[in-house]
PDB file of C-alpha atoms in Angstrom:
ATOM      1  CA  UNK V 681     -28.873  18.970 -12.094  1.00  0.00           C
ATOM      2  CA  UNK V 682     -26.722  17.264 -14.716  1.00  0.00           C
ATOM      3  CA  UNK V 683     -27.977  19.689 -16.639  1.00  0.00           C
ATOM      4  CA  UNK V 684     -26.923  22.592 -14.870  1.00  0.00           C
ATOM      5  CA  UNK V 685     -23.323  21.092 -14.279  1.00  0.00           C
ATOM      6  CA  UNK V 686     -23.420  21.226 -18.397  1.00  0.00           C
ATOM      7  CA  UNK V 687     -24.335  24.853 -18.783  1.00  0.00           C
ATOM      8  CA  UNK V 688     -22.087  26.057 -16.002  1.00  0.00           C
ATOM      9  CA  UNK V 689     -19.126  23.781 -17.507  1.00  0.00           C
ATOM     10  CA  UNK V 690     -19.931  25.688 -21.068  1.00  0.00           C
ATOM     11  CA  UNK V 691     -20.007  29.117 -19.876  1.00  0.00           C
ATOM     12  CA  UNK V 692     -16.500  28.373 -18.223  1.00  0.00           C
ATOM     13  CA  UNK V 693     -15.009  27.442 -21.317  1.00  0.00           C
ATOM     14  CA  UNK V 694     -16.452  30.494 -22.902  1.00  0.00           C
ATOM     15  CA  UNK V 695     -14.532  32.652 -20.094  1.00  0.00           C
ATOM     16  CA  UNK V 696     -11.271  30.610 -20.840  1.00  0.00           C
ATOM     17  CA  UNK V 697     -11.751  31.664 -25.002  1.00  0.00           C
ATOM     18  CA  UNK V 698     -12.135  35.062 -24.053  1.00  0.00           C
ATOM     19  CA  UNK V 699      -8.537  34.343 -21.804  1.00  0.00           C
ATOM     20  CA  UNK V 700      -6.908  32.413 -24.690  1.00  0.00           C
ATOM     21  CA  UNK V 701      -8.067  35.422 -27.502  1.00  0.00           C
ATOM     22  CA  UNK V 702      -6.265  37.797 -25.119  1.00  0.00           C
ATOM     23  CA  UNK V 703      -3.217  36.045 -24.760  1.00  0.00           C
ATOM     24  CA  UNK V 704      -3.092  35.082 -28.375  1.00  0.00           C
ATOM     25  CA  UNK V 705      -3.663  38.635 -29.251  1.00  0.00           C
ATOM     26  CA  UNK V 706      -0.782  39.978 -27.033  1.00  0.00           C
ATOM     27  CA  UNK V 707       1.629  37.130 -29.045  1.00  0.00           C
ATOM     28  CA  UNK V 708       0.305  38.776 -32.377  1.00  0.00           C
ATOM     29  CA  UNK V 709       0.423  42.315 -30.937  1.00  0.00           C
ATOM     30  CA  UNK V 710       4.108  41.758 -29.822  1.00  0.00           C
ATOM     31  CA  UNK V 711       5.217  40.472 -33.136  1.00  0.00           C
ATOM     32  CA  UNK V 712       3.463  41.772 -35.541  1.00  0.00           C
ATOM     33  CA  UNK V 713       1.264  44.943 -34.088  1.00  0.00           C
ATOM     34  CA  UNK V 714      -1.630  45.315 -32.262  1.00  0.00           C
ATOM     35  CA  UNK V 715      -3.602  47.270 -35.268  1.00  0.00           C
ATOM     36  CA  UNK V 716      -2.411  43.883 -37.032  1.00  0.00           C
ATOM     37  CA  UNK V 717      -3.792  41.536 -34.374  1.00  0.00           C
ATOM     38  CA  UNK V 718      -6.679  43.054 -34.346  1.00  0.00           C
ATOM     39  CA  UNK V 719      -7.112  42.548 -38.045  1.00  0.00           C
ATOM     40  CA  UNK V 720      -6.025  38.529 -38.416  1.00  0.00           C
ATOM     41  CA  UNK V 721      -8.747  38.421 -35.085  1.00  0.00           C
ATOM     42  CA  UNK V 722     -11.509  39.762 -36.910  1.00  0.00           C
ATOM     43  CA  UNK V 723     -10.405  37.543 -40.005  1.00  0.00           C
ATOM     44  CA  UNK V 724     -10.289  34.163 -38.316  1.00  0.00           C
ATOM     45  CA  UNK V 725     -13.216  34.946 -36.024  1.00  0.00           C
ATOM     46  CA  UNK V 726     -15.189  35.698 -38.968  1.00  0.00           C
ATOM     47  CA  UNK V 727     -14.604  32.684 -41.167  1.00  0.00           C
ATOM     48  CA  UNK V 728     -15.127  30.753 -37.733  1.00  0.00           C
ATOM     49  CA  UNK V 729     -18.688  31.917 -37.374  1.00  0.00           C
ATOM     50  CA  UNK V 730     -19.202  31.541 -41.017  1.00  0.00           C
ATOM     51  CA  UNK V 731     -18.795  27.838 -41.058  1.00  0.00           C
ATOM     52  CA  UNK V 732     -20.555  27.975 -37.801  1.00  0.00           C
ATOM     53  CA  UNK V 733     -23.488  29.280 -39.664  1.00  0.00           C
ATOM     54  CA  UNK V 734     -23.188  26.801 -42.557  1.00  0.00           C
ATOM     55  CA  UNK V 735     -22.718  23.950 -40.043  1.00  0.00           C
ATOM     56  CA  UNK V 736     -26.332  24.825 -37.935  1.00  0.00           C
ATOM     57  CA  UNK V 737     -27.910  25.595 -41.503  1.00  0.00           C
ATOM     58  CA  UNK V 738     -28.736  29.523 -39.852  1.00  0.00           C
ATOM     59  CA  UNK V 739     -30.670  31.773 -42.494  1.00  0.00           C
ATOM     60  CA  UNK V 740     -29.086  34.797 -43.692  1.00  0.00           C
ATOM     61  CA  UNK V 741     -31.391  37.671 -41.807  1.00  0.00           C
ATOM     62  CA  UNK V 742     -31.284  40.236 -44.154  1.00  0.00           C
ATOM     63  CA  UNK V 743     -34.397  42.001 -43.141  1.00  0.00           C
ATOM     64  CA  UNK V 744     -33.575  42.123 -39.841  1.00  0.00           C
ATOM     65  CA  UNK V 745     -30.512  43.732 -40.009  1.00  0.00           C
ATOM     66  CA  UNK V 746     -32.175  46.467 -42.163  1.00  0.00           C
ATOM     67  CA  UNK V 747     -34.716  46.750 -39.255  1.00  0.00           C
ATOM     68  CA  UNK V 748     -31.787  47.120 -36.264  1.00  0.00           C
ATOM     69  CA  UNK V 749     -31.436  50.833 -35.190  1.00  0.00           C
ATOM     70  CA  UNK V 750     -28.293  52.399 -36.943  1.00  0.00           C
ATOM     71  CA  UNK V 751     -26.297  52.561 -33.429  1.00  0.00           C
ATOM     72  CA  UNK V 752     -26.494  48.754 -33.172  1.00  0.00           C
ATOM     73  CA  UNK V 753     -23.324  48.316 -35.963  1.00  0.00           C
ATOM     74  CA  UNK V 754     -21.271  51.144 -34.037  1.00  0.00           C
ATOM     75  CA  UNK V 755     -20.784  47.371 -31.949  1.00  0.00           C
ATOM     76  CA  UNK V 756     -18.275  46.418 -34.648  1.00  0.00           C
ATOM     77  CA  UNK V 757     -16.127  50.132 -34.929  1.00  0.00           C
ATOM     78  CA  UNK V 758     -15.899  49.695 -30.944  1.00  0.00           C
ATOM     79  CA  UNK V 759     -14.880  46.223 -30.983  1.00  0.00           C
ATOM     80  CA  UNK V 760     -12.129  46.964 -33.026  1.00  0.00           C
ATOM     81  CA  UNK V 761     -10.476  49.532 -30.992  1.00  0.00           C
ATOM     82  CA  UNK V 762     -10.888  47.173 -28.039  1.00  0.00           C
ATOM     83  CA  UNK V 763      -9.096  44.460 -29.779  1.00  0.00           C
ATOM     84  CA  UNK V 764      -6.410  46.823 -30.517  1.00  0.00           C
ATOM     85  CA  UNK V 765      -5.994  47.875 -26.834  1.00  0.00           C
ATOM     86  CA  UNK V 766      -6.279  44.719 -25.493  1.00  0.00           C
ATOM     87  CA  UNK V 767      -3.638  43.366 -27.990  1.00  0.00           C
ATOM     88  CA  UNK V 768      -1.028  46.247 -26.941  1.00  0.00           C
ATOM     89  CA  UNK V 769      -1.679  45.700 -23.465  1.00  0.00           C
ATOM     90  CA  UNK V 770      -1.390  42.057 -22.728  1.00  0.00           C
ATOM     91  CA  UNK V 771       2.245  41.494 -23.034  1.00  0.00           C
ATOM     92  CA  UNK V 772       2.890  44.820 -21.055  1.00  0.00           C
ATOM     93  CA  UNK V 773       0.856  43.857 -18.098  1.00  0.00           C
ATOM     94  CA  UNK V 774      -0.108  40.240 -18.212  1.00  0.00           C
ATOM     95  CA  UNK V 775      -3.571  38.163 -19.088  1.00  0.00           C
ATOM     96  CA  UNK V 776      -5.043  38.316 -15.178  1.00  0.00           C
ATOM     97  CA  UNK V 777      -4.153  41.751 -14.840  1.00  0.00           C
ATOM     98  CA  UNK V 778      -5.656  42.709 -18.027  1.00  0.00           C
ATOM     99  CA  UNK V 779      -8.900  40.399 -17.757  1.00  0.00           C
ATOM    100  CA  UNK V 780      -9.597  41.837 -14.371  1.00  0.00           C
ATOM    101  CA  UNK V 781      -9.299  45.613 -15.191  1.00  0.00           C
ATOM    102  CA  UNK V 782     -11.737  44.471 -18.336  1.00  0.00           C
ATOM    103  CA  UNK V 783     -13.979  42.913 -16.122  1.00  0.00           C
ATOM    104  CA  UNK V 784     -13.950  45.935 -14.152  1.00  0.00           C
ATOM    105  CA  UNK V 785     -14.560  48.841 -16.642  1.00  0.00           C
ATOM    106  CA  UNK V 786     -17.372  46.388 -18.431  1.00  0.00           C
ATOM    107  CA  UNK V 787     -18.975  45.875 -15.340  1.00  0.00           C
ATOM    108  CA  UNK V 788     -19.159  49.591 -14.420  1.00  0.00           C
ATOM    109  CA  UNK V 789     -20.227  50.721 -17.522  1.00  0.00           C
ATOM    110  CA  UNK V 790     -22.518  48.053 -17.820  1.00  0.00           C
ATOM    111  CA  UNK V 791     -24.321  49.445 -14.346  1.00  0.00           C
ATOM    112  CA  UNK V 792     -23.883  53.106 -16.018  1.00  0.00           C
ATOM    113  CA  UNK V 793     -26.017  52.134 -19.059  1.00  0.00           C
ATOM    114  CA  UNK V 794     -28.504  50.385 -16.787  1.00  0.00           C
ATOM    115  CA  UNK V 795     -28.729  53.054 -14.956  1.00  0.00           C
ATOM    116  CA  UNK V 796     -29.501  56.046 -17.510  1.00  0.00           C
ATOM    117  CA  UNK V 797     -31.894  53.190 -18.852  1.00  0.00           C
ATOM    118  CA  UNK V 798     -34.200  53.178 -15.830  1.00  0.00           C
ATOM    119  CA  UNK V 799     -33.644  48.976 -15.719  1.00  0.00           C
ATOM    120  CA  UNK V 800     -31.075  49.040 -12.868  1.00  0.00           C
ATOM    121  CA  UNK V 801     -32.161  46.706 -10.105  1.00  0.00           C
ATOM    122  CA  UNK V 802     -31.146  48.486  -7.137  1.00  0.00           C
ATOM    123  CA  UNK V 803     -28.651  51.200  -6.706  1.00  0.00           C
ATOM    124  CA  UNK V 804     -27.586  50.784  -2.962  1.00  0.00           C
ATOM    125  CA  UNK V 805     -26.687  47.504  -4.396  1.00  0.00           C
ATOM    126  CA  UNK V 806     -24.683  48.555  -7.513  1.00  0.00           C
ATOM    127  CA  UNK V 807     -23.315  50.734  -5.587  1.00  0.00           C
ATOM    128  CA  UNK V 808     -22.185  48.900  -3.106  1.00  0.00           C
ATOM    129  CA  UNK V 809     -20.806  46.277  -5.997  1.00  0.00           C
ATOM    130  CA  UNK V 810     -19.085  49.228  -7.623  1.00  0.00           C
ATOM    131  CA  UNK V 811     -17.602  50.494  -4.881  1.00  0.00           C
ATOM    132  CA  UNK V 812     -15.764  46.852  -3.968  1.00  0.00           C
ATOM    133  CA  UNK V 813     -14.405  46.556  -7.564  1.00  0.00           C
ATOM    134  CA  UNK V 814     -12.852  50.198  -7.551  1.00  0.00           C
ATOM    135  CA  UNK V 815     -11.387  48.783  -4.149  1.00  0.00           C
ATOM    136  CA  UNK V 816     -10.203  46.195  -6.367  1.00  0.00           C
ATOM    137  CA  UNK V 817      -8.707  48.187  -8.930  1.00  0.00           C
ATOM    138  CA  UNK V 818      -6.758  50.504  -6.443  1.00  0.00           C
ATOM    139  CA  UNK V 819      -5.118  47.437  -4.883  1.00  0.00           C
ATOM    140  CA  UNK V 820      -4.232  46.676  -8.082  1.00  0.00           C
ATOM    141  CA  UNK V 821      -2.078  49.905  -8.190  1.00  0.00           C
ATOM    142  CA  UNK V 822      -0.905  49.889  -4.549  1.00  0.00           C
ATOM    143  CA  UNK V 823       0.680  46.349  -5.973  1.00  0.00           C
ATOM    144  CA  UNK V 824       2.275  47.915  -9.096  1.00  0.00           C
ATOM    145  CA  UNK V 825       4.028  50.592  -6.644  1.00  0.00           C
ATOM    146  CA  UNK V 826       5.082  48.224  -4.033  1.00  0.00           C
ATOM    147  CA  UNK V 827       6.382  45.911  -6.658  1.00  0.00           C
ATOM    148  CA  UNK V 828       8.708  48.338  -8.937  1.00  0.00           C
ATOM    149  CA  UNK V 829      10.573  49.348  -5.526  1.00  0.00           C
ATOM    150  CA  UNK V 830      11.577  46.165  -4.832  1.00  0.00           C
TER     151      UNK V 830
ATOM    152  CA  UNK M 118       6.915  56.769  -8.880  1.00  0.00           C
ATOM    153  CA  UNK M 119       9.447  55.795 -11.364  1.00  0.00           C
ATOM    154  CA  UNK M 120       9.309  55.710 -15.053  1.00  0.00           C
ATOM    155  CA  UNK M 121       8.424  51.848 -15.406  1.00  0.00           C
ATOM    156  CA  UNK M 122       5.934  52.332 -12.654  1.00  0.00           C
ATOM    157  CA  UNK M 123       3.901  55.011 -14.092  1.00  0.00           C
ATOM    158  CA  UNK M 124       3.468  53.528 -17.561  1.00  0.00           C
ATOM    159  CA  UNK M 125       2.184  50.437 -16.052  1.00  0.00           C
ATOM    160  CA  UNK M 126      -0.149  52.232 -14.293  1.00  0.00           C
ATOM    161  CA  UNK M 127      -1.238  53.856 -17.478  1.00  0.00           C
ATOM    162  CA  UNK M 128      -1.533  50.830 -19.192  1.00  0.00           C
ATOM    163  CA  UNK M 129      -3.975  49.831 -16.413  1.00  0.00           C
ATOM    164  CA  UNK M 130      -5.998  53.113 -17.456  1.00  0.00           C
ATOM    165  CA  UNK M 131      -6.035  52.191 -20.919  1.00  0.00           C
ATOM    166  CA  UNK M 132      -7.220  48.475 -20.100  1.00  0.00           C
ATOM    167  CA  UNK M 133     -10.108  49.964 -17.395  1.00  0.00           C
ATOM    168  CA  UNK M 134     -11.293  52.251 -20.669  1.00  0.00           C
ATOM    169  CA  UNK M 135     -11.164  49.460 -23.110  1.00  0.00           C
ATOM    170  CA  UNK M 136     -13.139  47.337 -20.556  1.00  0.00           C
ATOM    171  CA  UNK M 137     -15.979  50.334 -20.564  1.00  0.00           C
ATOM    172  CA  UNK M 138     -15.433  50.063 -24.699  1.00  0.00           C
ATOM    173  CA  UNK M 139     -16.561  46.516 -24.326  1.00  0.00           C
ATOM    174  CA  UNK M 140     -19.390  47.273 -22.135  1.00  0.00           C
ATOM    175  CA  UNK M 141     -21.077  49.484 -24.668  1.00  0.00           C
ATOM    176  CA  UNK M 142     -20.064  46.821 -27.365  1.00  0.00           C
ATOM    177  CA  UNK M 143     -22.479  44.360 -25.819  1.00  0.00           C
ATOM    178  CA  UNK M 144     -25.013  46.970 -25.700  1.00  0.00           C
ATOM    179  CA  UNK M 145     -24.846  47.684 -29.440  1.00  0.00           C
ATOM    180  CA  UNK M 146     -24.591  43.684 -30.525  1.00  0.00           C
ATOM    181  CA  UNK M 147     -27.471  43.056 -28.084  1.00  0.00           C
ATOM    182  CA  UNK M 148     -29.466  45.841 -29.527  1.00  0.00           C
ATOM    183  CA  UNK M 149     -28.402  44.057 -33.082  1.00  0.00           C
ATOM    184  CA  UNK M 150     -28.963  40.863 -31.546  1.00  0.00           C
ATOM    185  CA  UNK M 151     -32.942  41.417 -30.560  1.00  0.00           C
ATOM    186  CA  UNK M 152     -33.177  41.725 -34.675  1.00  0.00           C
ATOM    187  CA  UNK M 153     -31.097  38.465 -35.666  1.00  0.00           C
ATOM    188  CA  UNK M 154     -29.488  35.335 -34.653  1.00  0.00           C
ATOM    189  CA  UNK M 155     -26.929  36.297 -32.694  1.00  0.00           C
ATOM    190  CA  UNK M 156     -23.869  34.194 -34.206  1.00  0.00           C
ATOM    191  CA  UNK M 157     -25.469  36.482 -37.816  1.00  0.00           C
ATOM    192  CA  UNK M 158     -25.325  39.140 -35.397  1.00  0.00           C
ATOM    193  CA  UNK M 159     -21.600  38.549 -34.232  1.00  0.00           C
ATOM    194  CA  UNK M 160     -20.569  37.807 -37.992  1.00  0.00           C
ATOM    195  CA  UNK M 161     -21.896  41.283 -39.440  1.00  0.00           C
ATOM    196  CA  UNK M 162     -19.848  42.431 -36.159  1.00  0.00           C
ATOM    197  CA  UNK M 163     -16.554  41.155 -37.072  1.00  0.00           C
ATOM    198  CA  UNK M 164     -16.747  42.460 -40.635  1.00  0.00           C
ATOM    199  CA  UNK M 165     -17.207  45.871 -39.611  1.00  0.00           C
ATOM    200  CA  UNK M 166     -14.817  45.386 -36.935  1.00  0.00           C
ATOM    201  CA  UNK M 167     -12.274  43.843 -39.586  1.00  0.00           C
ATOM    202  CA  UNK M 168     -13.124  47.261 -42.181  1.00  0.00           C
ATOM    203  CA  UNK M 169     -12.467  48.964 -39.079  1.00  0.00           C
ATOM    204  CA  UNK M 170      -9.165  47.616 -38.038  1.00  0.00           C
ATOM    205  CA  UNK M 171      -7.758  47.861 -42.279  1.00  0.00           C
ATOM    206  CA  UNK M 172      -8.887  51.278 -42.212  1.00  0.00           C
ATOM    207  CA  UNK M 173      -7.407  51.891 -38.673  1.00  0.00           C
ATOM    208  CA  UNK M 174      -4.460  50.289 -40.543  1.00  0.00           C
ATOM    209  CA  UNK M 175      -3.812  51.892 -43.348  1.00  0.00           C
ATOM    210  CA  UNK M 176      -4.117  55.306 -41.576  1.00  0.00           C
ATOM    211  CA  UNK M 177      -1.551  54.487 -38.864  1.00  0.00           C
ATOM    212  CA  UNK M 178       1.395  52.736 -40.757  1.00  0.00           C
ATOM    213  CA  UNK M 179       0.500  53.489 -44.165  1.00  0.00           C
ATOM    214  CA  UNK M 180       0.258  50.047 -45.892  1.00  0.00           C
ATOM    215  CA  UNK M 181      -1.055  46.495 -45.137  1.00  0.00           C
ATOM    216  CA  UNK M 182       1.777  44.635 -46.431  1.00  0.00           C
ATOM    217  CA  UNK M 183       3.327  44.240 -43.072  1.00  0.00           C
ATOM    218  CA  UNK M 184       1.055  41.836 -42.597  1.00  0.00           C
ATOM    219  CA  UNK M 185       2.116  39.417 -45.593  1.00  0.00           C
ATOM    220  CA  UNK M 186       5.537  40.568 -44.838  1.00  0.00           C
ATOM    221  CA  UNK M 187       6.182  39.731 -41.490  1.00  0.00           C
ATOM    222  CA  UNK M 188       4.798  36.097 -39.665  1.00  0.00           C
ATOM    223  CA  UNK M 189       3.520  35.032 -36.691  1.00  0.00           C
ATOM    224  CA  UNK M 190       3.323  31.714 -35.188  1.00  0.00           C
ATOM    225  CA  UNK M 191       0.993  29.760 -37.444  1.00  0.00           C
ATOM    226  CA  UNK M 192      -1.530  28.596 -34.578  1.00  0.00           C
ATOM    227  CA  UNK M 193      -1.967  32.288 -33.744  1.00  0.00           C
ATOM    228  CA  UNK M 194      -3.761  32.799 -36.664  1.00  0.00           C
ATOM    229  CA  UNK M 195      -6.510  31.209 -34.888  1.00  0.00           C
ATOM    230  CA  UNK M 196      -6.941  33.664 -32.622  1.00  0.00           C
ATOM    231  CA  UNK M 197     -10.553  34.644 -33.667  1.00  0.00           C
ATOM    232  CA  UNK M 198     -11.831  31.731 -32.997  1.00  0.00           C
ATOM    233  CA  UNK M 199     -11.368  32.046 -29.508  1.00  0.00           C
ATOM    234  CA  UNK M 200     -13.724  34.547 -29.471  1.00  0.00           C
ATOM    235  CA  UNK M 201     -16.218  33.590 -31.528  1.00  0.00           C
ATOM    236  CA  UNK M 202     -16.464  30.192 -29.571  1.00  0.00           C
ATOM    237  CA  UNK M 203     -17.506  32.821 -26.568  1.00  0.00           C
ATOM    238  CA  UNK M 204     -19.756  34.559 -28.849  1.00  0.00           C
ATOM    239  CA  UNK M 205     -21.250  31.356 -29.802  1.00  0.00           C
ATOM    240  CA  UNK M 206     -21.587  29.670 -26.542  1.00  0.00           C
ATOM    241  CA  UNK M 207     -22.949  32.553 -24.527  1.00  0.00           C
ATOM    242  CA  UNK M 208     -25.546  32.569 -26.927  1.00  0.00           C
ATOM    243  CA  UNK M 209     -26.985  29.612 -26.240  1.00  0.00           C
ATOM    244  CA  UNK M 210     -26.182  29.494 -22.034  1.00  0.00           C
ATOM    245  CA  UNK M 211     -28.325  33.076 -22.385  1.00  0.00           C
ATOM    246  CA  UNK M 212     -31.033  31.055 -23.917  1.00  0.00           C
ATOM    247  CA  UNK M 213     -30.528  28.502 -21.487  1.00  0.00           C
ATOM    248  CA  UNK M 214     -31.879  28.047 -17.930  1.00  0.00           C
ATOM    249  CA  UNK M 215     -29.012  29.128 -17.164  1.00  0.00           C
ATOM    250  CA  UNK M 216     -30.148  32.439 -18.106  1.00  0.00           C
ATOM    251  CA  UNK M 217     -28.455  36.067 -18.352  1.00  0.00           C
ATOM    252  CA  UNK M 218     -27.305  36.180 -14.817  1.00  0.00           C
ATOM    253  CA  UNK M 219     -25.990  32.582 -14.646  1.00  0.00           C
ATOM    254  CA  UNK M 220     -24.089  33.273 -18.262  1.00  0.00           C
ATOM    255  CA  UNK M 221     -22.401  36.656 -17.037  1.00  0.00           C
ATOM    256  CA  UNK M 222     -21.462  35.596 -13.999  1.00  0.00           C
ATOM    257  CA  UNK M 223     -19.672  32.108 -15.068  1.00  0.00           C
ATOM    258  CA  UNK M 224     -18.259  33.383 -17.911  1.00  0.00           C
ATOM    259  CA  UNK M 225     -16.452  36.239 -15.734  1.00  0.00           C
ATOM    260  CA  UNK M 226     -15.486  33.335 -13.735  1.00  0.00           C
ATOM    261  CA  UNK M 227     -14.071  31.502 -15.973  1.00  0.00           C
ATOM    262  CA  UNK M 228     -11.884  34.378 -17.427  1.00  0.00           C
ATOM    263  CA  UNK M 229     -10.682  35.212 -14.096  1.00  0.00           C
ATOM    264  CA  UNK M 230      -9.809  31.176 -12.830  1.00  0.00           C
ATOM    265  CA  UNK M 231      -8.404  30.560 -17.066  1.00  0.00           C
ATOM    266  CA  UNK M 232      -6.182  34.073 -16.877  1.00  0.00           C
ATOM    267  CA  UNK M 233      -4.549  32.864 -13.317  1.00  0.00           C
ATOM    268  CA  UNK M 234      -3.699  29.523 -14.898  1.00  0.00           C
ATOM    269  CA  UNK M 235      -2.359  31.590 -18.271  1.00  0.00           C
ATOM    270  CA  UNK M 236       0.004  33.606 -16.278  1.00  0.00           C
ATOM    271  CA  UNK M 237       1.391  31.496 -14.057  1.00  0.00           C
ATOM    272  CA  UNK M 238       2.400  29.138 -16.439  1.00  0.00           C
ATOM    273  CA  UNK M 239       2.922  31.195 -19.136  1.00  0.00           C
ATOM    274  CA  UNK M 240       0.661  29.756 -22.486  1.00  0.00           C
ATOM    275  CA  UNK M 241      -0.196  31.060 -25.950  1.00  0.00           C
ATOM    276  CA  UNK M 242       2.990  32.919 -26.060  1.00  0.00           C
ATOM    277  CA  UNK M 243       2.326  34.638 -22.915  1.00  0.00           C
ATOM    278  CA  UNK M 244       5.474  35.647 -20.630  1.00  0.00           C
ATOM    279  CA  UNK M 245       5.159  33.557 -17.345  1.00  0.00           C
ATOM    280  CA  UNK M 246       4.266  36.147 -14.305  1.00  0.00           C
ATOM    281  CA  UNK M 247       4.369  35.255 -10.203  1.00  0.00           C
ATOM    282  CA  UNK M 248       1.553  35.982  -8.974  1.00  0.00           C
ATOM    283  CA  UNK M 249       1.121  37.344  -5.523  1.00  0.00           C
ATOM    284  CA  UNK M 250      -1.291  37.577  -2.061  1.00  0.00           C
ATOM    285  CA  UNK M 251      -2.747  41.060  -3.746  1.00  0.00           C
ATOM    286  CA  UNK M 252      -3.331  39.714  -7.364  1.00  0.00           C
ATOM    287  CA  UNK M 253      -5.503  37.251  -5.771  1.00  0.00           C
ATOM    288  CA  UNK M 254      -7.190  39.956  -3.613  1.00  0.00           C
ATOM    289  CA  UNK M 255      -7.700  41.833  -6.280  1.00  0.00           C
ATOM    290  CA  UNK M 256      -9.347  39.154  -8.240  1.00  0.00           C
ATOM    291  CA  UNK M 257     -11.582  37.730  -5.346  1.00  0.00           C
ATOM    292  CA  UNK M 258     -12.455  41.930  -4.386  1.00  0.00           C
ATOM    293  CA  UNK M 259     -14.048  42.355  -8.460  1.00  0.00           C
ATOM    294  CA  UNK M 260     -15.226  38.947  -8.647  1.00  0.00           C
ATOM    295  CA  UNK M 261     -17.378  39.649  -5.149  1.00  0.00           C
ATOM    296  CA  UNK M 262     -18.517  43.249  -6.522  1.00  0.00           C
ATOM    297  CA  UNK M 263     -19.703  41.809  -9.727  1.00  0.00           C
ATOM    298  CA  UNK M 264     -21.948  39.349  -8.050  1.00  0.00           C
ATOM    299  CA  UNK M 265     -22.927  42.063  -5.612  1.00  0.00           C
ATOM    300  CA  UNK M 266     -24.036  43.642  -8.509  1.00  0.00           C
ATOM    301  CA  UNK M 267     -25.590  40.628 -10.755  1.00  0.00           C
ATOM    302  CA  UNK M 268     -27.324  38.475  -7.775  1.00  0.00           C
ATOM    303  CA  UNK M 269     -27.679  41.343  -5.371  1.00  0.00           C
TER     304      UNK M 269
END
């Protein structure tokens, strides 16, 4: 149980970095440029995992990455353009706002790739899940409207 | 619809596509990930995502010493930690008995509850935002759609 209380606690604190990245980004993106943020991210998150790799002694898996499929580095190309979205976003719109609609187009593309994979679980059910996030996301607009005609 | 309202609204767009960006971003690193460690994984990542973004940057504005030129708040240089503290942890949760399921579904979570507390009181530089009755609908609408979808 205590156990369980420890992982749960972790991956929480792993939502909340994603949260504080974002909001860090949009204060970089404001003052300096989002292309810019998304270049001192990839900076400091790569010296980060490079002492994090010296620190838990991890080998250098050369062969490996020689063995990946060529489509597995395209992760890095998209990742950038996502930072620099994200980072020209944030102060437009707000962190929640922008998490949420993140959330939203991860977890629908997510069920997309399952799907033309053949590993989706249960489509009345993703369905169904879709179908309450784009609910979600429209409410989302109805409150932009009713907001700006205050 | 006026002017402020409709570019808001297309920011949303933008945001809902970058979202779909990042779901076939953990498809690649996974796929990368089933050959390495995955923090290896997330550092070969970041380097082509950093070539990316000075290539990105040199095409779009034409030099890079904007960024030597101009300053930021000095803690905001951290800001890749952030994210490679998610990268790292989520690596071992997925691992964990936690499992896949348990990891995605806390972690959203816990971006959701952290990004409530962020706006309404305004940290990291942020600009302080009320929140309403419908921002919390919305929330609790995706949050109940994504576990229709994970645990369902």
């Amino acid at each position: 149980m205590a156990e369980y209380v420890f992982l749960i606690f972790l991956a929480l604190i792993a939502g909340a970095s994603l949260g504080i990245n974002r909001a860090i980004l949009g204060l970089i993106g404001k003052r300096l440029g989002s292309i810019e943020a998304s270049v001192i991210n990839h900076i400091s998150g790569a010296l980060f995992l490079v002492i994090l790799m010296l620190a838990l002694w991890l080998p250098l898996e050369f062969e490996g990455l020689l063995l990946a499929p060529y489509f597995s580095y395209l992760g890095g190309i998209v990742g950038a353009i996502f930072v620099i979205i994200t980072s020209f976003v944030i102060p437009k719109i707000g962190v929640l706002k922008t998490s949420v609609l993140l959330i939203s187009g991860q977890v629908i593309c997510g069920t997309l790739i399952d799907f033309f994979e053949g590993t989706i679980k249960s489509i009345p059910t993703a369905l169904l899940g879709v179908t309450l996030i784009i609910f979600g996301v429209l409410i989302g607009f109805y409150n932009q409207q009713s907001r700006s005609h205050k | 619809m006026n002017d402020s309202n409709q570019q808001s609204t297309l920011y949303s767009f933008y945001t809902l596509l970058a979202g779909a960006l990042l779901g076939l971003m953990v498809f690649f690193n996974g796929a990368l990930a089933k050959y390495v460690d995955p923090i290896f994984a997330s550092l070969i990542i970041h380097i082509i995502g950093l070539i990316t973004s000075i290539v990105i940057l040199i095409l779009k504005r034409h030099k890079l010493l904007i960024l030597l030129r101009k300053r930021s708040i000095h803690w905001s240089y951290c800001v890749g930690v952030f994210g490679a503290i998610a990268v790292a942890i989520v690596g071992y949760t997925v691992n964990s008995k936690i499992g896949v399921a348990g990891t995605i579904g806390t972690l959203i979570l816990g971006q959701v509850l952290y990004s409530w507390i962020n706006d309404s009181f305004g940290l990291f530089g942020t600009r302080k935002r009320r929140l309403n009755f419908l921002d919390f609908t919305q929330a609790l609408l995706i949050l109940a759609g994504v576990a229709v979808i994970i645990y369902g």
